[in-house]
PDB file of C-alpha atoms in Angstrom:
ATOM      1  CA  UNK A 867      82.898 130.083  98.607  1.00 49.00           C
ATOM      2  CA  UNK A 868      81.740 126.433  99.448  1.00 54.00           C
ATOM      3  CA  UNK A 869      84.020 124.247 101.070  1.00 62.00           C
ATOM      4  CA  UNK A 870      84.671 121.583  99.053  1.00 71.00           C
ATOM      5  CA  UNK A 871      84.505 117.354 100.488  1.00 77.00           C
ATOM      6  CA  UNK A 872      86.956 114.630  99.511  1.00 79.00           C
ATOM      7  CA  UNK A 873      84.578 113.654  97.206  1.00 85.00           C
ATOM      8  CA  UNK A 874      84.255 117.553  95.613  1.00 88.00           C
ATOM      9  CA  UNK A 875      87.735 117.393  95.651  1.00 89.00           C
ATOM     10  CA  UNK A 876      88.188 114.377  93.722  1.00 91.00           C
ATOM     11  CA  UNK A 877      85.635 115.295  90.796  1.00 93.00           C
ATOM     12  CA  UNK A 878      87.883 117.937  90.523  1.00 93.00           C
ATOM     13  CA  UNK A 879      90.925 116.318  90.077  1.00 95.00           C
ATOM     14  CA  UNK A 880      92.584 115.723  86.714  1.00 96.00           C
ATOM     15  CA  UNK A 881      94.814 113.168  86.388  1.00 96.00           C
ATOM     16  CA  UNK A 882      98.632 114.649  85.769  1.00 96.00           C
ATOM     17  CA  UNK A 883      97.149 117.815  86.679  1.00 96.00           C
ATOM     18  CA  UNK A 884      99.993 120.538  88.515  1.00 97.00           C
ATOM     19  CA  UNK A 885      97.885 122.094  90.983  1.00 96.00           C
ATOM     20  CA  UNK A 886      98.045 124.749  93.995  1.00 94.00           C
ATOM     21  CA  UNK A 887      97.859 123.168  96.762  1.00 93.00           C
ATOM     22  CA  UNK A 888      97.389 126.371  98.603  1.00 92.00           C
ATOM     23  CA  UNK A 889      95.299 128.684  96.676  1.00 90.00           C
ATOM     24  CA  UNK A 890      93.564 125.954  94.654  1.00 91.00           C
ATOM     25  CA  UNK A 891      92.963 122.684  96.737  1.00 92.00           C
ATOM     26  CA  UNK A 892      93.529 123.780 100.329  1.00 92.00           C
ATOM     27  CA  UNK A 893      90.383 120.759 100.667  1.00 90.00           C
ATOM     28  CA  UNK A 894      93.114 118.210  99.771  1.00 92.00           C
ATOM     29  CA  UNK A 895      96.097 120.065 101.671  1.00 92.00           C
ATOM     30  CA  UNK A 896      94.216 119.440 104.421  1.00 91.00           C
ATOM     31  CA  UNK A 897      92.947 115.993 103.792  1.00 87.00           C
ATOM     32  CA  UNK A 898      96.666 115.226 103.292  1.00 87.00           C
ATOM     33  CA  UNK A 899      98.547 116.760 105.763  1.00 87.00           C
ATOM     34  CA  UNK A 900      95.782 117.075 108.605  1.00 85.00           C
ATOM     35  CA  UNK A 901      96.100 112.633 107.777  1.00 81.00           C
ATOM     36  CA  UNK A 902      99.770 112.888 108.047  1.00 80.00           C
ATOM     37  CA  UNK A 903      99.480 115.280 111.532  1.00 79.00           C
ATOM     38  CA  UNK A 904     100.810 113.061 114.141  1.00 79.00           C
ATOM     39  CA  UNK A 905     100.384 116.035 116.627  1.00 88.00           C
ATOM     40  CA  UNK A 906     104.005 116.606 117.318  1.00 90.00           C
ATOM     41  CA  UNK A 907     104.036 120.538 116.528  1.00 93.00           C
ATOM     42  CA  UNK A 908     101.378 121.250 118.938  1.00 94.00           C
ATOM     43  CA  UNK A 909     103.308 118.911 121.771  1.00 93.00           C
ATOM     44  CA  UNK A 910     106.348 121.039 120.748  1.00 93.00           C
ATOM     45  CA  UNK A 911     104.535 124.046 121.019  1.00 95.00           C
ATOM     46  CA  UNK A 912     102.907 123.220 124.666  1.00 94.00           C
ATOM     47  CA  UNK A 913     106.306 122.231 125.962  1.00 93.00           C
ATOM     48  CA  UNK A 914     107.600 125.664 124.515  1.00 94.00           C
ATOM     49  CA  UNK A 915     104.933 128.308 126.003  1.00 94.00           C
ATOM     50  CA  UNK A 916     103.361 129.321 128.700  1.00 91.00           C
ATOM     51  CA  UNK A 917      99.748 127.602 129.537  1.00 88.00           C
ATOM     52  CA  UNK A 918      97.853 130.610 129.900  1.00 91.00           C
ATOM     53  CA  UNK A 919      99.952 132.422 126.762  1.00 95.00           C
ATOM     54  CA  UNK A 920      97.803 134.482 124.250  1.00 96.00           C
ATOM     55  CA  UNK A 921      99.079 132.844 120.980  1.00 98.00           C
ATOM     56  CA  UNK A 922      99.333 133.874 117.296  1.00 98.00           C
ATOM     57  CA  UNK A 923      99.919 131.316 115.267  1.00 98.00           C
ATOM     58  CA  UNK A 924     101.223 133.321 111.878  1.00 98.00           C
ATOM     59  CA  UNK A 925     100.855 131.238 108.646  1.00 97.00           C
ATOM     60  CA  UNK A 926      98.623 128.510 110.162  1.00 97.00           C
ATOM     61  CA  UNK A 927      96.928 127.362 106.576  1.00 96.00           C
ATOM     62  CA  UNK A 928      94.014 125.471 107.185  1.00 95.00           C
ATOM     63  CA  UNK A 929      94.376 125.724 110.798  1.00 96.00           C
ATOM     64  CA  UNK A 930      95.904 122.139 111.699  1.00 95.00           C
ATOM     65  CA  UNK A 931      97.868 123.185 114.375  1.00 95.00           C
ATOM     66  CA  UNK A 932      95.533 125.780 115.653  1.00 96.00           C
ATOM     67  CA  UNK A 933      92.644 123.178 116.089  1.00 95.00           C
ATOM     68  CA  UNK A 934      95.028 120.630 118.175  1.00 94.00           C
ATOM     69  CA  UNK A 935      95.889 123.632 120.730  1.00 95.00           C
ATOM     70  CA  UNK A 936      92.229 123.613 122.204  1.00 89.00           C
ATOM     71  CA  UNK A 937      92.513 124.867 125.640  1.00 91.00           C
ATOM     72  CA  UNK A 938      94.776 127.891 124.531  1.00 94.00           C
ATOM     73  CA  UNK A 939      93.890 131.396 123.760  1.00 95.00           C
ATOM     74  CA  UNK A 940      94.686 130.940 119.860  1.00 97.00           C
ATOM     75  CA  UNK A 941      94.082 133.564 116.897  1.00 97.00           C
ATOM     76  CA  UNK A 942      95.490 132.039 113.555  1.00 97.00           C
ATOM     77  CA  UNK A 943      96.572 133.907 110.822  1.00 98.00           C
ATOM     78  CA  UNK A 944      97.292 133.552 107.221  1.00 98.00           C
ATOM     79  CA  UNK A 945      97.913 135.488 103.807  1.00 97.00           C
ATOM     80  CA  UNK A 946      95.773 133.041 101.364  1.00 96.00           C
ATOM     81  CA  UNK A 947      92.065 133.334 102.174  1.00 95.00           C
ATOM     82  CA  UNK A 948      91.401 129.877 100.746  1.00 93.00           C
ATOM     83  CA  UNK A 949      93.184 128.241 103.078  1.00 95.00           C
ATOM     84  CA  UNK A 950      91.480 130.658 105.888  1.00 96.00           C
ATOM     85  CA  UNK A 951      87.906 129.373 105.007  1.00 93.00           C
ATOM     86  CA  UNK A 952      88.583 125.736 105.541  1.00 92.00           C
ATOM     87  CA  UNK A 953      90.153 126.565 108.473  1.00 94.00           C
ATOM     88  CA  UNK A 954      87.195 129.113 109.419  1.00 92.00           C
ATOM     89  CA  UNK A 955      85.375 125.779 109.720  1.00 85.00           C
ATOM     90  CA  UNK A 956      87.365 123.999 112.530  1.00 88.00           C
ATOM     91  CA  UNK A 957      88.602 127.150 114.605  1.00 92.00           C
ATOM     92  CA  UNK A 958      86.658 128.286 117.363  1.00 88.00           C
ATOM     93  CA  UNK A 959      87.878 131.980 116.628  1.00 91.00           C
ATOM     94  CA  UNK A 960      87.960 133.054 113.147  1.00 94.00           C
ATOM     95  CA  UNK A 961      91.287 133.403 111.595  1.00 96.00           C
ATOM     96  CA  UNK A 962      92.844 136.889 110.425  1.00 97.00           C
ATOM     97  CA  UNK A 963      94.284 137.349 106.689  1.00 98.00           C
ATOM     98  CA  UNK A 964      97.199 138.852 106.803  1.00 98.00           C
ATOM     99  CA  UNK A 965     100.952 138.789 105.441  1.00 98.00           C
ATOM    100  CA  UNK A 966     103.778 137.301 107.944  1.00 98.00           C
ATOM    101  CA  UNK A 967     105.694 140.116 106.791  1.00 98.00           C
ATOM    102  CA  UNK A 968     103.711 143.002 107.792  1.00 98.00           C
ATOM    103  CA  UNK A 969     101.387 141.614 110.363  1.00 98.00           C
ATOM    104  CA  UNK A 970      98.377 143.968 111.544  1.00 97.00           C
ATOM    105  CA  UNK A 971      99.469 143.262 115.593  1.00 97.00           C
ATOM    106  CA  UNK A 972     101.679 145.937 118.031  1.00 96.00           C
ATOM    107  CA  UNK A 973     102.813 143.440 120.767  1.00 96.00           C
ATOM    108  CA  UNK A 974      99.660 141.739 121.736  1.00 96.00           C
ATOM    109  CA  UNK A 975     100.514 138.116 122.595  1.00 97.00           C
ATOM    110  CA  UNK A 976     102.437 135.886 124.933  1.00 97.00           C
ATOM    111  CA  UNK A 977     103.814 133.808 121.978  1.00 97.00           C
ATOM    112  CA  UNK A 978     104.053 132.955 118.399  1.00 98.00           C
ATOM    113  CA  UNK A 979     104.250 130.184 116.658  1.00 98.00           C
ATOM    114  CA  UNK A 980     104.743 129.355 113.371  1.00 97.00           C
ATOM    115  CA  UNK A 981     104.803 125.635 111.858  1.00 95.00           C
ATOM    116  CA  UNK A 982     104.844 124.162 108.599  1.00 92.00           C
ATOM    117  CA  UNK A 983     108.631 125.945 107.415  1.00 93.00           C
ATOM    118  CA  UNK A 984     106.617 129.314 106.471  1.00 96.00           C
ATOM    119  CA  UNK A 985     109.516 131.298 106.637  1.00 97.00           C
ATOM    120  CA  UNK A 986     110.986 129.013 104.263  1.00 95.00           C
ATOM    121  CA  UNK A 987     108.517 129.855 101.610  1.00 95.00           C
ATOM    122  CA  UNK A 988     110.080 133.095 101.715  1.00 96.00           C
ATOM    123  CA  UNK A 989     113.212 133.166  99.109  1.00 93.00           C
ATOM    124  CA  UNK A 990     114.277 136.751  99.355  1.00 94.00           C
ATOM    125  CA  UNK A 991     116.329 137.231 102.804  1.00 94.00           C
ATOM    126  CA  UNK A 992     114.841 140.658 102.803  1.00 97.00           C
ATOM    127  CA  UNK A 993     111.216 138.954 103.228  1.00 98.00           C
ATOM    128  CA  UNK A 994     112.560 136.835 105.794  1.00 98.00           C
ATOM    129  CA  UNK A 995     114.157 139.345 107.741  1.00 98.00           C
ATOM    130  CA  UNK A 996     111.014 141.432 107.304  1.00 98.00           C
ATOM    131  CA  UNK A 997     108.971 138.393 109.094  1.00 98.00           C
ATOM    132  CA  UNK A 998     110.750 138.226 111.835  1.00 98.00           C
ATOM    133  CA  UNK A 999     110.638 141.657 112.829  1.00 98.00           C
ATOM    134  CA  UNK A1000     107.209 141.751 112.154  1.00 98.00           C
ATOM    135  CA  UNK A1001     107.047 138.792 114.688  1.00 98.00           C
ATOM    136  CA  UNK A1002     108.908 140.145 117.446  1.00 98.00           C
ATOM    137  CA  UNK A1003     106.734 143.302 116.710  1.00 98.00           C
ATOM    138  CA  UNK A1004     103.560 141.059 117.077  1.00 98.00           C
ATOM    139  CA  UNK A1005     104.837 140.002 120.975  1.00 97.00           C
ATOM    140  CA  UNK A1006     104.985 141.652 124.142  1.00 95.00           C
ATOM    141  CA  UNK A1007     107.324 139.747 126.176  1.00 94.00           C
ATOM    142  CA  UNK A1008     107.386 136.607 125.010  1.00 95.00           C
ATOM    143  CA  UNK A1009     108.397 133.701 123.495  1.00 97.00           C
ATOM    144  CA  UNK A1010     108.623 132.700 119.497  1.00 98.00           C
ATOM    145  CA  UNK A1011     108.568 129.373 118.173  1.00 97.00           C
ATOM    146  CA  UNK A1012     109.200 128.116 114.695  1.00 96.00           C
ATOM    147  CA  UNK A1013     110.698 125.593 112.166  1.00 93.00           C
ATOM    148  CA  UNK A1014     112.520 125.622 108.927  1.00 93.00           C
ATOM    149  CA  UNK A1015     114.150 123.440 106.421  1.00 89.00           C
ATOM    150  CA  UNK A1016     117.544 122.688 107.379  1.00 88.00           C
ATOM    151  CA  UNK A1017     120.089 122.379 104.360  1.00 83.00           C
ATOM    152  CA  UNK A1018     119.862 118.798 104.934  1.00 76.00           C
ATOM    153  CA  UNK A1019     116.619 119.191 102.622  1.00 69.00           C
ATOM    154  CA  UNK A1020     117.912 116.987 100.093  1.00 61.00           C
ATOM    155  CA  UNK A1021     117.552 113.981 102.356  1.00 60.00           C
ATOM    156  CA  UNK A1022     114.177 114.443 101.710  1.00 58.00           C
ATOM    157  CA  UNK A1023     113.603 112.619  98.590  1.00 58.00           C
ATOM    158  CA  UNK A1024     111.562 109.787 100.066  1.00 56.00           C
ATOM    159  CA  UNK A1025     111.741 106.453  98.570  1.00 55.00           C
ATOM    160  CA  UNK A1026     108.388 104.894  99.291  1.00 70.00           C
ATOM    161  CA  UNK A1027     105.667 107.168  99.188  1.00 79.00           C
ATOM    162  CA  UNK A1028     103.501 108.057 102.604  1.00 83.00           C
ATOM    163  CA  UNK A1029     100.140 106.260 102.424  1.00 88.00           C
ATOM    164  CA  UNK A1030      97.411 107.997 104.328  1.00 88.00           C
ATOM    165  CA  UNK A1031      93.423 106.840 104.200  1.00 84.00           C
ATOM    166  CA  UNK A1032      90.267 108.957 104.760  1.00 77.00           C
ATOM    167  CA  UNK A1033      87.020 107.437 104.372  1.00 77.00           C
ATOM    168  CA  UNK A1034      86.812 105.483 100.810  1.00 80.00           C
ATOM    169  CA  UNK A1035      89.789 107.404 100.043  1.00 85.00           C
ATOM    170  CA  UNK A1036      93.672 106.189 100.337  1.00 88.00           C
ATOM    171  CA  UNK A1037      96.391 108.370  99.552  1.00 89.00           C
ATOM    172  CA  UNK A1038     100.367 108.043  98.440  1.00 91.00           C
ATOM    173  CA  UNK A1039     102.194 111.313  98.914  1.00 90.00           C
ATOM    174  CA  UNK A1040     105.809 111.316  97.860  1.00 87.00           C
ATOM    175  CA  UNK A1041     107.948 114.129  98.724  1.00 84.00           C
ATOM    176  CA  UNK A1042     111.114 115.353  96.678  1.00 83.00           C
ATOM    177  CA  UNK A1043     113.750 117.716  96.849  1.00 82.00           C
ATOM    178  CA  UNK A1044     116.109 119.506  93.739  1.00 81.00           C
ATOM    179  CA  UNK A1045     119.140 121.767  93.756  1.00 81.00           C
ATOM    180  CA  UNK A1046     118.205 125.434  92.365  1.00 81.00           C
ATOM    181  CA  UNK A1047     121.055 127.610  93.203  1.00 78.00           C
ATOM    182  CA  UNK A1048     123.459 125.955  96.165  1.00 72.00           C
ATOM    183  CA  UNK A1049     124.810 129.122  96.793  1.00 76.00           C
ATOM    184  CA  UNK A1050     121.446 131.295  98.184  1.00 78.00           C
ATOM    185  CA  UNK A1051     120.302 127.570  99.089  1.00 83.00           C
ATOM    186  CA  UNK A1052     116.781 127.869  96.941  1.00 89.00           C
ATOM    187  CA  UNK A1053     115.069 124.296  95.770  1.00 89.00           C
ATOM    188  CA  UNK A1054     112.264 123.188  94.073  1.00 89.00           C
ATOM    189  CA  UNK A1055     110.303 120.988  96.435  1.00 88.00           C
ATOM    190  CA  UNK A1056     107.832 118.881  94.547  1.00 91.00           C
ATOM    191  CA  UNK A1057     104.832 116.378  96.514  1.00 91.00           C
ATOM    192  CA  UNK A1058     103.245 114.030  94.077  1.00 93.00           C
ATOM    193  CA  UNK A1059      99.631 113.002  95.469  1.00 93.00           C
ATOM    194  CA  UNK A1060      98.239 109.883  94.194  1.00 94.00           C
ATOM    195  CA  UNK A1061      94.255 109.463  95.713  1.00 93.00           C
ATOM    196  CA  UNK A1062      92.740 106.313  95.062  1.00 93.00           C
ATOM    197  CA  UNK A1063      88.792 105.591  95.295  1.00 90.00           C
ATOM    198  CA  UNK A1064      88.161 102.027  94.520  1.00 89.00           C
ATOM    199  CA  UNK A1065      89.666 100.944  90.760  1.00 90.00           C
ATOM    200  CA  UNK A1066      89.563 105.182  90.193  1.00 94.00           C
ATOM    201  CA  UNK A1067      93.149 106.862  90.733  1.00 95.00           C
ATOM    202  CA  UNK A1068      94.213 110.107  89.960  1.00 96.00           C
ATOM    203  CA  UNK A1069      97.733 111.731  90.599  1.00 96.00           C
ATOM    204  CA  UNK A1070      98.578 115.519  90.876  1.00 96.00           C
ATOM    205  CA  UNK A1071     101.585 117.590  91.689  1.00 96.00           C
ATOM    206  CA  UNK A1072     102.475 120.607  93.475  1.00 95.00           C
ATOM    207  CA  UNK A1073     105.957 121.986  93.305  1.00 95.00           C
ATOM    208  CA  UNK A1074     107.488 125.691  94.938  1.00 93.00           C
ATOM    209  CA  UNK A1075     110.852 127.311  95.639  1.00 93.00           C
ATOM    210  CA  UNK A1076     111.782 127.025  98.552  1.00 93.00           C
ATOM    211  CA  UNK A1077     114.720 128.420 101.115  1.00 92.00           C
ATOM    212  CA  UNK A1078     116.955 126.265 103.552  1.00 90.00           C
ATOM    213  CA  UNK A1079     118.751 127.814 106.368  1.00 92.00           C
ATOM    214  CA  UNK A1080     121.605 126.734 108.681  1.00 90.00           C
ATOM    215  CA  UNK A1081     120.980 126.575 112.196  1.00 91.00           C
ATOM    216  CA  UNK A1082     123.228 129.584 112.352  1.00 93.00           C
ATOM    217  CA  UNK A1083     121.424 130.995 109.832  1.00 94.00           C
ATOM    218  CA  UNK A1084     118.175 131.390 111.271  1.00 95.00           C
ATOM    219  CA  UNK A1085     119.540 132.322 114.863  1.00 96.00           C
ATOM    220  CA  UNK A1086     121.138 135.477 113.389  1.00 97.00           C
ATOM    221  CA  UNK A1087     118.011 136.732 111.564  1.00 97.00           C
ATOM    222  CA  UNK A1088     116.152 136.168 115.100  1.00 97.00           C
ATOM    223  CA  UNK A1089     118.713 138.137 117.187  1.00 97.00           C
ATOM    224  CA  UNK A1090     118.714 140.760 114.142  1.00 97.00           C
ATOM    225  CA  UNK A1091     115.132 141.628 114.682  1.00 97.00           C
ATOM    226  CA  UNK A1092     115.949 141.820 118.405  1.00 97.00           C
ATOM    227  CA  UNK A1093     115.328 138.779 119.870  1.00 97.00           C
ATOM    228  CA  UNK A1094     117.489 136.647 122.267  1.00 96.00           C
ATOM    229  CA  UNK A1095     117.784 133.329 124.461  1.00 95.00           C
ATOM    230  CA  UNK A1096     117.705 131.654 120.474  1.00 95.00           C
ATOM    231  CA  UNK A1097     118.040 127.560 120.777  1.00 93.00           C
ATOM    232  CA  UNK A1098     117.402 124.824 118.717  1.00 90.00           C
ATOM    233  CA  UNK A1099     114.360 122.823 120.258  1.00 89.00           C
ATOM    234  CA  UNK A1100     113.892 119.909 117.917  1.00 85.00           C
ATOM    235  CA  UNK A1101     110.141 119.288 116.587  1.00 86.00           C
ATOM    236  CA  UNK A1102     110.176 115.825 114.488  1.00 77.00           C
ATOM    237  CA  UNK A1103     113.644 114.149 115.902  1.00 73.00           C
ATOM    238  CA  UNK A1104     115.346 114.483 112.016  1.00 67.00           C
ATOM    239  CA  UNK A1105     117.768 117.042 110.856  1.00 67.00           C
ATOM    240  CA  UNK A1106     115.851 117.992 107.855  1.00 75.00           C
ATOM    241  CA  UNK A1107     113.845 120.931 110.370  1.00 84.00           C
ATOM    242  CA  UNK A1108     115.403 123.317 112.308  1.00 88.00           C
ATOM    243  CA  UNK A1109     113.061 123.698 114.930  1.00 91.00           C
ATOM    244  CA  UNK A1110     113.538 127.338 116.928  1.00 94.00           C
ATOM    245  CA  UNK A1111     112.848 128.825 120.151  1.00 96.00           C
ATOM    246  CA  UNK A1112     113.310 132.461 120.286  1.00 96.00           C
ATOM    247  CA  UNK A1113     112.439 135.193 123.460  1.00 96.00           C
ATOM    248  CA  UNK A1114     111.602 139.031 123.448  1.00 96.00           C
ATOM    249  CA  UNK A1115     111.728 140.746 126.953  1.00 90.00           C
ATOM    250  CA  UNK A1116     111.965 138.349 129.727  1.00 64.00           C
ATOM    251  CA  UNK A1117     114.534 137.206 131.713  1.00 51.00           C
ATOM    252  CA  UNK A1118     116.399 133.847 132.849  1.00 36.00           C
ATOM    253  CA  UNK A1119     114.452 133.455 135.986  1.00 29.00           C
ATOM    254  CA  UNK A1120     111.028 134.027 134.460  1.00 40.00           C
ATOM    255  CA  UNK A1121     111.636 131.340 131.990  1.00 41.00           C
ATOM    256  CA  UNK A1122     113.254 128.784 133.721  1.00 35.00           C
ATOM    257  CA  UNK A1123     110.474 129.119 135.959  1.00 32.00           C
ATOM    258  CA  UNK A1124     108.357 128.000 132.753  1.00 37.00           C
ATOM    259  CA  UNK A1125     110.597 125.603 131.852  1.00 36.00           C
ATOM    260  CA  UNK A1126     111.077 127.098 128.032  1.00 36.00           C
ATOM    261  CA  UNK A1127     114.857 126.380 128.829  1.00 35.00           C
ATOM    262  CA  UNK A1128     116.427 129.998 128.545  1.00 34.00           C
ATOM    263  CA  UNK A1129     119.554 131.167 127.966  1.00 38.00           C
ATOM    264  CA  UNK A1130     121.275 134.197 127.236  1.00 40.00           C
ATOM    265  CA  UNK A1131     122.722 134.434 123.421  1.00 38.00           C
TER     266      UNK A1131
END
């Protein structure tokens, strides 16, 4: 399949139109949120693994992330194969399809990451659970790093909408969060994209289910699928992300020694 430009993408475009972002535009996911990338999940992922680590990074979409840790040993993963071709097109190493819950790897890297709250696009705690193990699976000794939506999602209805330019184009993205069901703590999380070229404008919106965790939450899923050391290492300096360090296999000494901050848990 052809990857689409901005300007593909906005011939495509109805106006009103609910779209997937994923499956259907990952063009415009990545116009939008490789514009938005500030580079703060690959400085938190430097300052969390080793520099010579081999690294999977497991749900990596269109391969943000993966592009900004040039230098590293990277192999990027991802269960939607749209997504995978635009990122095909910035990666160095092609990327592998696969599902985050059954992952095709039997400990064969240094550390994982895993940005972008994938594990919160997983609303059955069974899937979840089955992720993780399939993570710590996925390492030797190592070191697993990842972020979720904290239950202090519903902060997130923004305002004043994010504007972002490329080229011609400018961009509004405005972010919202509902209540589904406070007690499994599932909510509809809607973006509204408004692209603009010249007197032209056309808005679209993508909405999912998605799963908040407490910072407890999260740590006792980790330890469940056997891993240990589990702190909080903040990624965007809000409380709406749990960002999460996890380890399989190493000791204090090791670590400290790499300054990933371990401690027993």
């Amino acid at each position: 399949m052809a990857i689409m430009d901005v300007d593909d993408v906005f011939e495509e475009l109805s106006d009103g139109q609910e779209i997937d972002l994923y499956g259907e535009f990952p063009e415009l996911y990545d116009f939008v949120y490789g514009a938005m990338s500030s580079g703060e999940k690959s400085r938190h992922a430097r300052r969390n693994i080793p520099e010579d680590a081999r690294v999977l990074d497991v749900a990596c979409g269109t391969g943000i992330v993966t592009a900004e840790l040039e230098g590293l040993d990277v192999v990027g993963t991802d269960i939607n194969r749209e997504m995978l071709e635009t990122a095909d097109g910035k990666l160095d190493r092609s990327p592998v399809q696969a599902d985050m819950r059954s992952l095709p790897f039997e400990a064969e890297f240094d550390a994982v990451i895993m940005y972008g709250q994938p594990l919160s696009h997983l609303t059955d705690t069974s899937d979840v659970r089955a992720a993780a193990q399939s993570v710590y699976e996925s390492l030797g000794e190592g070191v697993f790093v990842t972020e979720v939506f904290s239950t202090d999602i519903m902060d997130v209805n923004h305002a004043d909408p994010l504007e972002l330019e490329k080229g011609q184009y400018k961009m509004e993205v405005k972010s919202r969060c509902r209540d589904i069901d406070p007690e499994s703590e599932l909510y509809e999380f809607s973006v509204g994209i408004s692209v603009y070229r010249g007197e032209e404008s056309k808005t679209v919106t993508h909405s999912q289910k998605i799963r908040a965790f407490t910072a407890d939450e999260i740590k006792s899923i980790l330890q469940d699928a056997g891993f240990h050391g589990v702190q909080e290492k903040d990624v965007y300096g809000n409380q709406l992300y749990h960002g999460t360090v996890a380890h399989k296999g190493v000791g204090t000494k090791e670590h400290s020694s790499l300054g990933l901050g371990f401690t027993d848990s």
